Tab-separated table of C-alpha atoms and ligand atoms in Angstrom:
chain	number	residue	atom	x	y	z
U	1323	UNK	CA	5.807	37.741	-4.257
U	1324	UNK	CA	2.780	35.473	-4.588
U	1325	UNK	CA	2.920	32.702	-2.079
U	1326	UNK	CA	2.767	29.325	-3.842
U	1327	UNK	CA	-0.631	27.784	-3.255
U	1328	UNK	CA	-0.721	24.837	-0.861
U	1329	UNK	CA	-2.592	21.826	-2.252
U	1330	UNK	CA	-5.928	20.685	-0.856
U	1331	UNK	CA	-5.568	17.076	0.307
U	1332	UNK	CA	-8.111	14.455	1.365
U	1333	UNK	CA	-6.425	11.324	2.669
U	1334	UNK	CA	-8.321	8.235	3.782
U	1335	UNK	CA	-6.806	6.099	6.531
U	1336	UNK	CA	-8.527	2.732	6.275
U	1337	UNK	CA	-6.777	1.423	9.422
U	1338	UNK	CA	-7.220	-2.370	9.874
U	1339	UNK	CA	-10.192	-2.694	7.536
U	1340	UNK	CA	-10.693	-4.446	4.188
U	1341	UNK	CA	-9.235	-7.564	2.602
U	1342	UNK	CA	-7.327	-7.107	-0.663
U	1343	UNK	CA	-10.410	-8.003	-2.732
U	1344	UNK	CA	-12.631	-5.632	-0.748
U	1345	UNK	CA	-10.023	-2.888	-0.903
U	1346	UNK	CA	-9.789	-2.995	-4.688
U	1347	UNK	CA	-13.559	-2.711	-5.047
U	1348	UNK	CA	-13.780	0.073	-2.473
U	1349	UNK	CA	-10.954	2.064	-4.052
U	1350	UNK	CA	-12.572	1.776	-7.480
U	1351	UNK	CA	-15.923	2.970	-6.127
U	1352	UNK	CA	-14.446	5.838	-4.150
U	1353	UNK	CA	-12.253	6.811	-7.085
U	1354	UNK	CA	-15.182	7.020	-9.477
U	1355	UNK	CA	-17.182	9.120	-7.006
U	1356	UNK	CA	-14.498	11.645	-6.060
U	1357	UNK	CA	-13.395	12.929	-9.463
U	1358	UNK	CA	-13.027	16.546	-8.410
U	1359	UNK	CA	-10.485	18.995	-9.804
U	1360	UNK	CA	-7.839	20.389	-7.517
U	1361	UNK	CA	-8.006	17.850	-4.683
U	1362	UNK	CA	-5.094	15.529	-3.967
U	1363	UNK	CA	-6.695	12.227	-3.039
U	1364	UNK	CA	-4.669	9.674	-1.078
U	1365	UNK	CA	-5.974	6.252	-0.037
U	1366	UNK	CA	-4.063	4.500	2.753
U	1367	UNK	CA	-5.199	0.854	2.990
U	1368	UNK	CA	-3.504	-1.883	5.040
U	1369	UNK	CA	-0.114	-3.032	3.703
U	1370	UNK	CA	-1.524	-6.231	2.202
U	1371	UNK	CA	-4.073	-4.209	0.210
U	1372	UNK	CA	-1.630	-1.707	-1.326
U	1373	UNK	CA	-1.175	-3.659	-4.563
U	1374	UNK	CA	-4.910	-4.196	-5.026
U	1375	UNK	CA	-5.654	-0.517	-4.423
U	1376	UNK	CA	-2.827	0.537	-6.712
U	1377	UNK	CA	-4.247	-1.614	-9.502
U	1378	UNK	CA	-7.774	-0.354	-8.864
U	1379	UNK	CA	-6.817	3.313	-9.160
U	1380	UNK	CA	-4.459	2.994	-12.101
U	1381	UNK	CA	-7.104	3.576	-14.786
U	1382	UNK	CA	-8.615	6.770	-16.223
U	1383	UNK	CA	-12.014	6.091	-14.647
U	1384	UNK	CA	-10.816	7.456	-11.286
U	1385	UNK	CA	-8.979	10.505	-12.670
U	1386	UNK	CA	-10.401	13.967	-12.050
U	1387	UNK	CA	-11.291	16.079	-15.116
U	1388	UNK	CA	-7.916	17.841	-14.736
U	1389	UNK	CA	-6.237	14.440	-15.030
U	1390	UNK	CA	-5.243	14.058	-11.386
U	1391	UNK	CA	-5.333	10.470	-10.237
U	1392	UNK	CA	-5.429	8.893	-6.802
U	1393	UNK	CA	-2.281	8.350	-4.793
U	1394	UNK	CA	-1.746	5.261	-2.683
U	1395	UNK	CA	-0.315	5.589	0.812
U	1396	UNK	CA	0.846	3.229	3.540
U	1397	UNK	CA	-0.224	3.644	7.150
U	1398	UNK	CA	3.229	3.225	8.670
U	1399	UNK	CA	6.822	2.387	7.821
U	1400	UNK	CA	9.671	0.902	9.861
U	1401	UNK	CA	12.374	3.281	11.071
U	1402	UNK	CA	15.196	0.995	9.877
U	1403	UNK	CA	15.850	0.391	6.192
U	1404	UNK	CA	16.277	-3.395	6.630
U	1405	UNK	CA	17.080	-5.913	9.348
U	1406	UNK	CA	15.798	-8.532	11.745
U	1407	UNK	CA	12.388	-6.965	12.424
U	1408	UNK	CA	9.829	-9.736	12.115
U	1409	UNK	CA	6.540	-8.585	10.694
U	1410	UNK	CA	7.726	-5.095	9.808
U	1411	UNK	CA	7.771	-3.271	6.486
U	1412	UNK	CA	10.585	-1.038	5.267
U	1413	UNK	CA	10.354	2.076	3.144
U	1414	UNK	CA	12.166	0.357	0.273
U	1415	UNK	CA	9.528	-2.408	0.282
U	1416	UNK	CA	6.792	0.203	-0.059
U	1417	UNK	CA	8.337	2.059	-2.977
U	1418	UNK	CA	6.442	0.898	-6.045
U	1419	UNK	CA	3.356	0.046	-3.993
U	1420	UNK	CA	2.823	3.451	-2.383
U	1421	UNK	CA	3.945	7.017	-2.939
U	1422	UNK	CA	2.799	8.335	0.445
U	1423	UNK	CA	2.931	7.067	3.999
U	1424	UNK	CA	1.469	8.087	7.324
U	1425	UNK	CA	3.858	8.141	10.298
U	1426	UNK	CA	3.196	8.803	13.972
U	1427	UNK	CA	-0.492	7.975	14.040
U	1428	UNK	CA	-1.764	8.163	17.629
U	1429	UNK	CA	-2.963	4.549	17.480
U	1430	UNK	CA	0.626	3.463	16.836
U	1431	UNK	CA	1.978	5.846	19.457
U	1432	UNK	CA	-0.496	4.209	21.896
U	1433	UNK	CA	-0.339	0.542	20.828
U	1434	UNK	CA	3.295	0.317	19.741
U	1435	UNK	CA	4.710	2.873	22.176
U	1436	UNK	CA	6.201	4.885	19.327
U	1437	UNK	CA	8.247	7.864	20.455
U	1438	UNK	CA	8.759	11.184	18.697
U	1439	UNK	CA	12.396	10.243	18.108
U	1440	UNK	CA	11.410	6.942	16.477
U	1441	UNK	CA	8.723	8.646	14.390
U	1442	UNK	CA	11.363	11.108	13.223
U	1443	UNK	CA	13.476	8.159	12.065
U	1444	UNK	CA	10.465	6.706	10.229
U	1445	UNK	CA	10.047	10.026	8.472
U	1446	UNK	CA	13.679	10.000	7.343
U	1447	UNK	CA	13.449	6.354	6.238
U	1448	UNK	CA	10.317	7.134	4.242
U	1449	UNK	CA	11.944	10.149	2.622
U	1450	UNK	CA	15.019	8.112	1.714
U	1451	UNK	CA	12.721	5.940	-0.418
U	1452	UNK	CA	11.015	8.998	-1.909
U	1453	UNK	CA	7.721	8.574	-0.040
U	1454	UNK	CA	5.637	11.647	0.758
U	1455	UNK	CA	4.995	11.726	4.487
U	1456	UNK	CA	1.908	12.596	6.515
U	1457	UNK	CA	3.171	13.168	10.056
U	1458	UNK	CA	0.423	12.878	12.692
U	1459	UNK	CA	0.419	14.886	15.899
U	1460	UNK	CA	-2.288	15.571	18.461
U	1461	UNK	CA	-3.008	15.907	22.143
U	1462	UNK	CA	-4.941	13.707	24.571
U	1463	UNK	CA	-8.147	14.979	26.154
U	1464	UNK	CA	-6.394	15.445	29.516
U	1465	UNK	CA	-3.843	17.701	27.816
U	1466	UNK	CA	-6.562	19.858	26.286
U	1467	UNK	CA	-8.517	20.058	29.548
U	1468	UNK	CA	-5.347	21.123	31.354
U	1469	UNK	CA	-4.612	23.826	28.757
U	1470	UNK	CA	-1.554	21.944	27.478
U	1471	UNK	CA	-2.761	21.104	23.961
U	1472	UNK	CA	-0.515	23.567	22.150
U	1473	UNK	CA	2.591	22.746	24.164
U	1474	UNK	CA	2.091	18.980	23.644
U	1475	UNK	CA	1.703	19.340	19.883
U	1476	UNK	CA	4.609	21.793	19.720
U	1477	UNK	CA	6.795	19.214	21.499
U	1478	UNK	CA	5.672	16.443	19.134
U	1479	UNK	CA	6.446	18.512	16.031
U	1480	UNK	CA	9.881	19.485	17.339
U	1481	UNK	CA	10.647	15.954	18.526
U	1482	UNK	CA	9.640	14.280	15.271
U	1483	UNK	CA	11.486	16.783	13.096
U	1484	UNK	CA	14.579	17.281	15.269
U	1485	UNK	CA	16.818	15.232	12.966
U	1486	UNK	CA	15.221	16.346	9.694
U	1487	UNK	CA	16.600	18.862	7.217
U	1488	UNK	CA	13.839	21.439	6.671
U	1489	UNK	CA	15.343	22.350	3.314
U	1490	UNK	CA	14.691	18.797	2.064
U	1491	UNK	CA	11.038	18.680	3.115
U	1492	UNK	CA	9.450	21.335	0.939
U	1493	UNK	CA	7.252	20.469	-2.021
U	1494	UNK	CA	8.526	19.158	-5.339
U	1495	UNK	CA	6.735	19.566	-8.664
U	1496	UNK	CA	4.359	16.676	-7.875
U	1497	UNK	CA	3.337	17.572	-4.356
U	1498	UNK	CA	4.395	18.087	-0.764
U	1499	UNK	CA	7.181	15.957	0.668
U	1500	UNK	CA	5.870	16.638	4.176
U	1501	UNK	CA	2.280	17.145	5.308
U	1502	UNK	CA	1.273	17.416	8.957
U	1503	UNK	CA	-2.032	16.021	10.213
U	1504	UNK	CA	-3.369	17.504	13.432
U	1505	UNK	CA	-5.427	14.728	14.981
U	1506	UNK	CA	-6.548	15.388	18.555
U	1507	UNK	CA	-6.696	11.939	20.130
U	1508	UNK	CA	-10.032	12.616	21.818
U	1509	UNK	CA	-11.636	13.288	18.424
U	1510	UNK	CA	-10.508	10.071	16.735
U	1511	UNK	CA	-13.288	7.550	16.273
U	1512	UNK	CA	-15.449	9.259	18.880
U	1513	UNK	CA	-17.825	11.220	16.662
U	1514	UNK	CA	-16.701	14.305	18.558
U	1515	UNK	CA	-14.760	16.521	16.161
U	1516	UNK	CA	-12.684	19.518	17.166
U	1517	UNK	CA	-13.965	22.959	16.218
U	1518	UNK	CA	-12.562	24.579	13.114
U	1519	UNK	CA	-11.220	27.446	15.194
U	1520	UNK	CA	-9.309	25.044	17.470
U	1521	UNK	CA	-7.798	23.283	14.467
U	1522	UNK	CA	-6.816	26.648	12.989
U	1523	UNK	CA	-5.216	27.723	16.268
U	1524	UNK	CA	-3.212	24.503	16.273
U	1525	UNK	CA	-2.197	24.972	12.639
U	1526	UNK	CA	-0.775	28.348	13.668
U	1527	UNK	CA	1.156	26.734	16.513
U	1528	UNK	CA	2.469	23.987	14.230
U	1529	UNK	CA	3.671	26.505	11.649
U	1530	UNK	CA	5.309	28.559	14.404
U	1531	UNK	CA	7.206	25.422	15.460
U	1532	UNK	CA	8.180	24.750	11.843
U	1533	UNK	CA	9.415	28.317	11.462
U	1534	UNK	CA	11.610	28.052	14.519
U	1535	UNK	CA	13.003	24.754	13.200
U	1536	UNK	CA	14.137	26.599	10.080
U	1537	UNK	CA	11.383	25.760	7.590
U	1538	UNK	CA	11.141	28.310	4.800
U	1539	UNK	CA	8.327	30.874	4.605
U	1540	UNK	CA	7.510	30.521	8.311
U	1541	UNK	CA	6.176	27.000	7.674
U	1542	UNK	CA	3.569	28.333	5.245
U	1543	UNK	CA	4.639	25.878	2.540
U	1544	UNK	CA	3.738	22.787	4.588
U	1545	UNK	CA	0.134	21.560	4.222
U	1546	UNK	CA	-1.724	20.918	7.478
U	1547	UNK	CA	-4.689	18.558	7.611
U	1548	UNK	CA	-7.264	18.062	10.339
U	1549	UNK	CA	-8.230	14.530	11.394
U	1550	UNK	CA	-10.720	13.242	13.961
U	1551	UNK	CA	-14.332	12.291	13.220
U	1552	UNK	CA	-14.319	14.138	9.894
U	1553	UNK	CA	-17.490	13.590	7.880
U	1554	UNK	CA	-19.298	15.150	4.947
U	1555	UNK	CA	-21.418	17.003	7.516
U	1556	UNK	CA	-18.520	18.745	9.287
U	1557	UNK	CA	-15.774	19.044	6.644
U	1558	UNK	CA	-16.798	22.636	5.831
U	1559	UNK	CA	-15.935	23.675	9.380
U	1560	UNK	CA	-12.301	22.868	8.565
U	1561	UNK	CA	-12.134	23.739	4.886
U	1562	UNK	CA	-13.290	27.289	5.581
U	1563	UNK	CA	-10.194	27.835	7.750
U	1564	UNK	CA	-7.479	29.218	5.433
U	1565	UNK	CA	-4.727	27.563	7.495
U	1566	UNK	CA	-6.226	24.053	7.091
U	1567	UNK	CA	-5.495	22.310	3.815
U	1568	UNK	CA	-7.697	19.236	4.005
U	1569	UNK	CA	-8.451	16.198	6.092
U	1570	UNK	CA	-7.107	12.842	7.188
U	1571	UNK	CA	-10.293	10.813	7.326
U	1572	UNK	CA	-10.724	7.564	9.245
U	1573	UNK	CA	-14.100	5.839	9.529
U	1574	UNK	CA	-15.809	7.978	6.898
U	1575	UNK	CA	-13.100	7.111	4.350
U	1576	UNK	CA	-14.522	3.586	4.153
U	1577	UNK	CA	-17.888	4.956	2.995
U	1578	UNK	CA	-18.092	6.039	-0.658
U	1579	UNK	CA	-21.019	8.416	0.007
U	1580	UNK	CA	-19.064	10.148	2.743
U	1581	UNK	CA	-15.895	10.393	0.667
U	1582	UNK	CA	-17.874	11.787	-2.250
U	1583	UNK	CA	-19.270	14.518	0.018
U	1584	UNK	CA	-15.951	15.292	1.688
U	1585	UNK	CA	-13.978	15.536	-1.563
U	1586	UNK	CA	-16.714	17.621	-3.209
U	1587	UNK	CA	-16.591	20.147	-0.351
U	1588	UNK	CA	-12.778	20.144	-0.378
U	1589	UNK	CA	-12.960	20.799	-4.122
U	1590	UNK	CA	-14.825	24.048	-3.481
U	1591	UNK	CA	-11.937	25.222	-1.338
U	1592	UNK	CA	-9.402	24.127	-3.953
U	1593	UNK	CA	-11.266	25.978	-6.671
U	1594	UNK	CA	-11.599	29.058	-4.460
U	1595	UNK	CA	-7.861	29.051	-3.787
U	1596	UNK	CA	-7.076	28.652	-7.472
U	1597	UNK	CA	-9.401	31.547	-8.348
U	1598	UNK	CA	-7.825	33.696	-5.627
U	1599	UNK	CA	-4.353	32.931	-6.917
U	1600	UNK	CA	-5.380	33.705	-10.491
U	1601	UNK	CA	-6.886	37.054	-9.526
U	1602	UNK	CA	-3.815	37.946	-7.433
U	1603	UNK	CA	-1.619	37.120	-10.451
U	1604	UNK	CA	-3.797	39.301	-12.665
U	1605	UNK	CA	-3.468	42.253	-10.275
U	1606	UNK	CA	0.330	42.005	-10.401
U	1607	UNK	CA	1.904	44.882	-12.375
S	803	LIG	P1	-11.865	8.940	12.470
S	803	LIG	O1	-12.128	9.802	11.275
S	803	LIG	O2	-12.508	7.596	12.385
S	803	LIG	O3	-12.154	9.662	13.742
S	803	LIG	O4	-10.290	8.631	12.458
S	803	LIG	C1	-9.413	9.671	12.260
S	803	LIG	C2	-8.051	9.114	12.067
S	803	LIG	O5	-7.478	8.533	12.962
S	803	LIG	C3	-7.434	9.283	10.740
S	803	LIG	O6	-6.084	8.939	10.763
């Protein structure tokens, strides 16, 4: 049987940057400059910019030639569906403004003391509102130096997904319900990216964890992104690894030139995968 092709995804995490007016302009510019077939583009602005970005990417001028538009994602979601949580945002509030959300970003793990168990609840809350989830995992530098990188990430994956039903997290016709972003903490915002081979090794470990949690096809259906100082100059290092399906981009996602370069390179991988799939189909008896 031909394995269904995983999508190539470039997601931009704008973190705490842009006002609503700036975000709309930036999304429009990035959208017009990243019209590449076969790449799922997701822009994740701050909550207060979601509506502006949604409006900016709603027109045909940001669609790729194959008609694919840009998806809008949130950067976080509360683990409860409603309640006395001043300043927080629930999954139901996001539905209509976003179709994706990040959960478990290391900056929230660090600044808001988020635990794997809580991140798992965020994931379930997001799914209950139909949001596609990018779950972030990644080790600290001390973990890598001590040879613990794989065991730390393995524990995060298992902890975040302990309460999830693997059968409900596969892709639907419009895309993946769950994507995992491997973001080594020491590579975020430092200009020091991981090597492609390290990211690929970690993708193997993540899929092994998914397989043992009961995900179908040994976890091969779940897209895995790399994040951490991704730029147009180093994206190829990751896109040439067959186990890596794209990038979660931070600082460079605020720069239209960089996003244009990153999505163009990712498009080459997407087109290569599509050609490979087509030729495998042709060879089938
Ligand atoms: P940088 O690309 O700025 O290193 O940030 C990565 C990140 O945290 C994306 O979520």
